[in-house]
Coordinates of C-alpha atoms in Angstrom, one line a residue:
M1 CA 1.7 -43.1 94.0
R2 CA -1.0 -44.5 93.2
Q3 CA -1.9 -47.8 91.4
L4 CA -1.8 -47.9 87.9
S5 CA -5.0 -47.9 86.1
S6 CA -4.1 -45.9 83.0
L7 CA -2.5 -48.8 81.3
R8 CA -3.3 -52.3 80.8
L9 CA -0.7 -55.0 81.2
D10 CA -0.3 -58.3 79.6
P11 CA 1.0 -59.9 81.7
E12 CA 0.1 -58.2 84.9
A13 CA 2.0 -59.7 87.5
R14 CA 4.8 -62.3 86.9
I15 CA 6.7 -63.6 83.7
L16 CA 8.8 -66.5 83.6
F17 CA 12.7 -66.9 82.0
P18 CA 14.5 -70.1 81.6
R19 CA 18.0 -70.0 83.5
E20 CA 19.9 -71.7 81.2
E21 CA 19.5 -69.7 77.9
Q22 CA 18.6 -65.7 76.3
T23 CA 15.8 -65.3 76.0
C24 CA 13.8 -62.3 75.3
R25 CA 9.3 -61.6 77.1
V26 CA 7.3 -58.9 75.4
L27 CA 5.3 -57.4 78.4
K28 CA 2.4 -55.3 76.3
L29 CA 1.4 -51.5 77.5
E30 CA -2.1 -50.8 76.6
N31 CA -3.5 -47.3 77.6
C32 CA -7.2 -48.0 78.4
S33 CA -7.4 -43.9 79.3
E34 CA -8.7 -41.2 77.5
V35 CA -5.3 -39.2 77.5
A36 CA -2.4 -39.5 76.7
V37 CA 0.0 -41.5 79.6
A38 CA 4.2 -41.1 80.1
W39 CA 5.2 -44.2 80.7
K40 CA 8.5 -46.0 82.1
I41 CA 10.1 -48.8 83.1
K42 CA 12.4 -49.6 86.1
T43 CA 14.1 -52.9 87.0
T44 CA 16.1 -54.1 90.1
S45 CA 18.2 -56.3 88.6
P46 CA 19.9 -54.1 85.3
D47 CA 22.7 -56.1 84.5
C48 CA 20.5 -58.9 84.1
F49 CA 17.8 -58.2 81.9
L50 CA 17.4 -55.8 79.3
V51 CA 14.4 -53.3 78.5
K52 CA 13.4 -52.0 75.3
P53 CA 11.8 -50.0 75.1
R54 CA 12.3 -48.7 78.9
A55 CA 9.5 -45.4 78.1
G56 CA 7.5 -43.6 75.8
V57 CA 4.4 -41.9 75.7
L58 CA 1.0 -43.8 74.4
L59 CA -1.9 -41.5 73.3
A60 CA -5.1 -42.6 74.2
S61 CA -6.3 -46.5 73.5
E62 CA -2.4 -46.7 71.9
T63 CA -0.2 -49.8 72.5
I64 CA 3.2 -51.6 72.5
E65 CA 5.3 -53.8 73.1
A66 CA 8.2 -53.8 76.0
N67 CA 11.0 -56.1 75.2
L68 CA 12.8 -57.4 78.2
T69 CA 15.1 -60.0 77.6
H70 CA 17.1 -62.5 80.1
L71 CA 20.9 -62.2 80.0
P72 CA 22.3 -65.8 79.5
G73 CA 24.6 -66.8 82.9
S74 CA 23.0 -64.2 84.9
E75 CA 21.3 -66.0 88.1
E76 CA 19.1 -63.0 89.2
G77 CA 15.5 -62.6 89.1
A78 CA 14.0 -59.4 89.5
R79 CA 11.3 -56.7 89.8
F80 CA 10.1 -54.4 86.7
Q81 CA 7.7 -51.1 87.8
V82 CA 5.7 -49.9 85.7
Q83 CA 4.8 -46.2 86.6
A84 CA 2.7 -44.1 84.3
T85 CA 1.6 -40.2 84.4
P86 CA -1.6 -38.5 82.4
V87 CA 0.8 -35.6 79.9
D88 CA -0.5 -32.7 77.2
G89 CA 0.9 -33.7 74.0
D90 CA 2.9 -36.9 72.3
S91 CA 6.0 -36.1 73.9
F92 CA 7.5 -35.9 77.6
K93 CA 11.8 -35.6 78.2
R94 CA 12.8 -37.5 80.6
E95 CA 13.4 -34.6 82.5
D96 CA 10.3 -34.0 83.2
W97 CA 9.5 -36.9 85.4
R98 CA 11.7 -34.8 87.6
D99 CA 8.8 -32.7 87.9
V100 CA 6.0 -34.9 88.0
P101 CA 4.8 -34.6 91.7
R102 CA 4.8 -38.1 93.4
S103 CA 1.3 -38.1 94.4
D104 CA 0.6 -38.1 90.0
I105 CA 2.6 -40.9 88.8
E106 CA 1.1 -44.7 89.1
V107 CA 2.8 -47.5 89.2
A108 CA 3.1 -51.9 88.9
E109 CA 5.0 -54.4 89.7
L110 CA 5.7 -57.5 87.9
R111 CA 7.7 -60.7 88.9
S112 CA 10.2 -62.2 87.4
F113 CA 11.7 -65.8 88.0
L114 CA 14.2 -68.2 86.4
V115 CA 13.3 -71.2 86.5
S116 CA 14.5 -74.8 84.7
S117 CA 13.1 -74.9 80.9
A118 CA 11.4 -78.6 82.1
F119 CA 10.1 -75.7 84.5
M120 CA 8.8 -73.8 81.2
Q121 CA 7.7 -76.4 78.9
R122 CA 4.6 -77.4 81.9
R123 CA 3.3 -74.0 82.7
G124 CA 4.8 -72.0 79.7
P125 CA 6.5 -68.7 80.1
L126 CA 3.6 -66.3 81.0
E127 CA 2.7 -66.5 85.3
D128 CA -0.6 -64.4 85.6
S129 CA -1.3 -63.9 89.1
S130 CA -5.5 -64.7 87.7
T131 CA -5.0 -67.6 86.6
H132 CA -2.3 -68.8 88.5
Q133 CA -3.4 -68.9 92.7
S134 CA -0.8 -70.7 93.6
S135 CA 1.3 -68.9 96.2
D136 CA 4.7 -67.1 95.9
A137 CA 6.3 -70.6 97.9
R138 CA 4.7 -73.0 95.8
L139 CA 6.3 -71.6 92.8
A140 CA 9.3 -71.1 94.2
G141 CA 9.4 -74.7 95.0
D142 CA 9.1 -75.7 92.2
C143 CA 11.9 -73.7 90.4
E144 CA 14.7 -75.8 90.8
G145 CA 18.5 -75.0 92.6
G146 CA 17.3 -72.2 94.1
G147 CA 17.1 -69.9 90.8
V148 CA 14.5 -67.8 91.8
R149 CA 16.0 -64.2 93.6
E150 CA 12.3 -63.6 95.1
D151 CA 11.6 -62.2 98.3
L152 CA 8.7 -64.4 99.3
G153 CA 5.9 -62.2 100.6
A154 CA 3.5 -60.1 98.8
N155 CA 2.6 -56.8 99.2
E156 CA 5.2 -55.2 100.4
D157 CA 5.1 -51.4 100.0
L158 CA 5.3 -49.5 96.7
E159 CA 7.5 -46.8 99.6
V160 CA 10.0 -49.2 100.3
L161 CA 10.1 -51.4 97.4
E162 CA 11.2 -47.6 95.4
Q163 CA 14.6 -47.4 97.4
R164 CA 15.8 -51.0 95.7
W165 CA 15.7 -49.7 92.1
E166 CA 19.2 -48.7 91.1
P167 CA 20.0 -45.3 91.3
E168 CA 20.4 -46.2 86.9
Y169 CA 16.9 -46.8 86.8
R170 CA 15.5 -43.5 89.1
D171 CA 13.5 -40.0 87.4
S172 CA 17.3 -38.5 87.0
G173 CA 18.7 -41.1 86.2
W174 CA 17.4 -43.4 83.0
E175 CA 18.4 -42.7 79.7
N176 CA 16.9 -42.4 75.7
E177 CA 17.4 -45.6 74.1
A178 CA 17.0 -43.8 70.9
T179 CA 20.4 -41.8 72.2
R180 CA 22.3 -44.8 73.6
E181 CA 25.3 -46.4 70.9
R182 CA 24.5 -50.5 71.4
T183 CA 27.2 -53.5 70.6
P184 CA 25.8 -56.2 68.0
W185 CA 24.7 -58.1 70.4
G186 CA 22.2 -55.1 71.1
R187 CA 23.7 -54.1 74.4
T188 CA 25.5 -50.8 75.9
A189 CA 29.1 -50.8 75.9
S190 CA 28.6 -50.7 78.6
E191 CA 26.0 -53.8 79.3
Q192 CA 28.3 -55.3 77.6
S193 CA 31.8 -54.7 79.6
R194 CA 29.3 -56.1 82.9
F195 CA 28.3 -58.7 81.0
L196 CA 32.1 -60.1 79.4
V197 CA 33.4 -59.7 82.9
R198 CA 30.4 -61.8 84.4
S199 CA 30.5 -64.7 81.8
N200 CA 34.2 -64.7 82.6
G201 CA 33.7 -65.2 86.4
A202 CA 34.9 -61.9 87.4
Q203 CA 32.8 -59.8 89.8
C204 CA 33.3 -56.3 90.5
S205 CA 33.2 -55.2 94.2
Q206 CA 30.7 -52.3 95.1
S207 CA 31.6 -48.3 94.5
G208 CA 30.5 -45.5 96.2
G209 CA 31.8 -43.5 92.6
T210 CA 29.6 -43.7 89.2
V211 CA 26.5 -45.1 88.7
W212 CA 27.9 -48.0 86.3
Q213 CA 30.2 -49.3 89.5
R214 CA 27.4 -51.5 90.9
P215 CA 28.5 -54.9 91.8
L216 CA 27.9 -57.6 89.3
G217 CA 27.3 -60.1 92.1
T218 CA 24.0 -62.3 93.4
R219 CA 22.5 -58.8 95.0
Q220 CA 19.6 -60.8 97.6
A221 CA 17.8 -58.0 98.5
A222 CA 14.9 -58.0 102.0
C223 CA 11.9 -55.7 102.1
R224 CA 11.5 -54.9 105.6
S225 CA 8.5 -52.1 107.3
D226 CA 10.9 -49.8 108.3
H227 CA 14.4 -51.0 106.2
V228 CA 15.9 -52.0 103.2
E229 CA 19.0 -54.3 103.3
I230 CA 20.9 -54.7 100.7
D231 CA 23.0 -58.3 100.7
A232 CA 26.2 -58.0 98.4
G233 CA 27.4 -62.4 99.0
P234 CA 30.0 -64.0 99.1
S235 CA 30.9 -62.8 95.6
A236 CA 31.8 -59.3 97.1
E237 CA 34.4 -60.6 99.5
R238 CA 35.7 -62.7 96.6
A239 CA 36.3 -59.6 94.9
R240 CA 37.5 -57.6 97.5
R241 CA 40.0 -60.0 98.3
T242 CA 41.1 -60.4 94.5
D243 CA 41.6 -56.4 94.6
E244 CA 43.7 -57.4 97.7
K245 CA 45.8 -59.7 96.7
I246 CA 46.0 -57.6 93.3
L247 CA 47.7 -54.6 95.2
N248 CA 50.2 -56.7 97.4
E249 CA 51.7 -58.8 94.1
N250 CA 54.9 -57.7 93.8
V251 CA 55.3 -56.4 90.1
P252 CA 58.9 -57.8 88.2
M253 CA 61.4 -55.6 87.2
H254 CA 62.7 -55.8 83.7
P255 CA 66.1 -56.9 82.9
V256 CA 67.4 -53.2 81.6
V257 CA 66.0 -51.6 85.0
K258 CA 68.0 -54.6 87.2
G259 CA 70.9 -53.9 85.5
V260 CA 71.1 -50.8 85.3
L261 CA 70.7 -50.2 88.7
G262 CA 73.6 -52.9 89.2
L263 CA 75.7 -50.5 87.3
L264 CA 74.9 -47.4 89.9
I265 CA 75.6 -50.1 93.1
A266 CA 79.0 -50.9 91.1
M267 CA 80.0 -47.3 90.7
L268 CA 78.9 -46.4 94.4
F269 CA 81.2 -49.2 95.9
V270 CA 84.0 -48.6 93.8
N271 CA 84.0 -44.9 94.9
L272 CA 83.4 -45.2 98.3
Y273 CA 85.3 -48.3 98.8
L274 CA 88.0 -49.0 96.2
K275 CA 88.9 -45.8 95.3
P276 CA 90.5 -44.6 98.2
F277 CA 93.0 -47.3 97.8
I278 CA 93.9 -47.5 94.4
V279 CA 94.5 -43.4 95.2
M280 CA 97.5 -44.2 97.8
G281 CA 98.3 -46.8 95.8
Y282 CA 99.3 -44.3 92.9
D283 CA 100.7 -42.0 95.0
H284 CA 103.0 -45.0 96.8
F285 CA 104.4 -45.6 93.5
T286 CA 104.7 -42.5 92.1
Q287 CA 106.8 -41.3 94.8
S288 CA 109.2 -44.8 94.7

């Protein structure tokens, strides 16, 4: 993959979101090349951020604004990756991304930070690396309560970073936004259900099944030079213990079932123990 050059992004490097409320930020994409360019946006935290639209085609000199919405109640920051490739024509299906060589794909990365409202008033929503030269460590120190879910130490290898994207957002799994049925809140049914579960304090444990069976708790991913470590955090352990507790609980028996079982036990007791004495007594009475 190459560094993004066919699209101009605004902001280019960093976006701040207030932690306490749902907020929508705009990512502006402008085609600065002379050919049509297909683009799409990936994120490392699809449970915490909604991206709309997520993909499309920009003709030469065209511009589009993508809305990045932070869901309230989430405590994670995210990385956003913009991918682009030159195409012929003004249409590009999602299946076509599978046939694009990695060498023809251009990428750019943006980082999001969750900060307090007071910090937002001091800095503003958009943090561009060209206007703010402070380090990520300094910015993380300004953000309160560890709300910044960001790997300090920039310039990770994009090939390693690619492994962190959720399966839903890989080339073979991203969805067409126009065909996704959404709730009145602007979320898909699966996104709304995950948000309600997260808001009620419940957590889902990670499963190796379908794409949607993804942990909803805190996810801290650390990029290394040779591998990627993903720690589900204490929420996954709490979810596992909750599942075990539910499985081990004794389900109460219905009164009707108890009555039927009691009647059967009584009949069995009569046939095994009382019936022989009753028969002997009856025979003795008839003989006398």
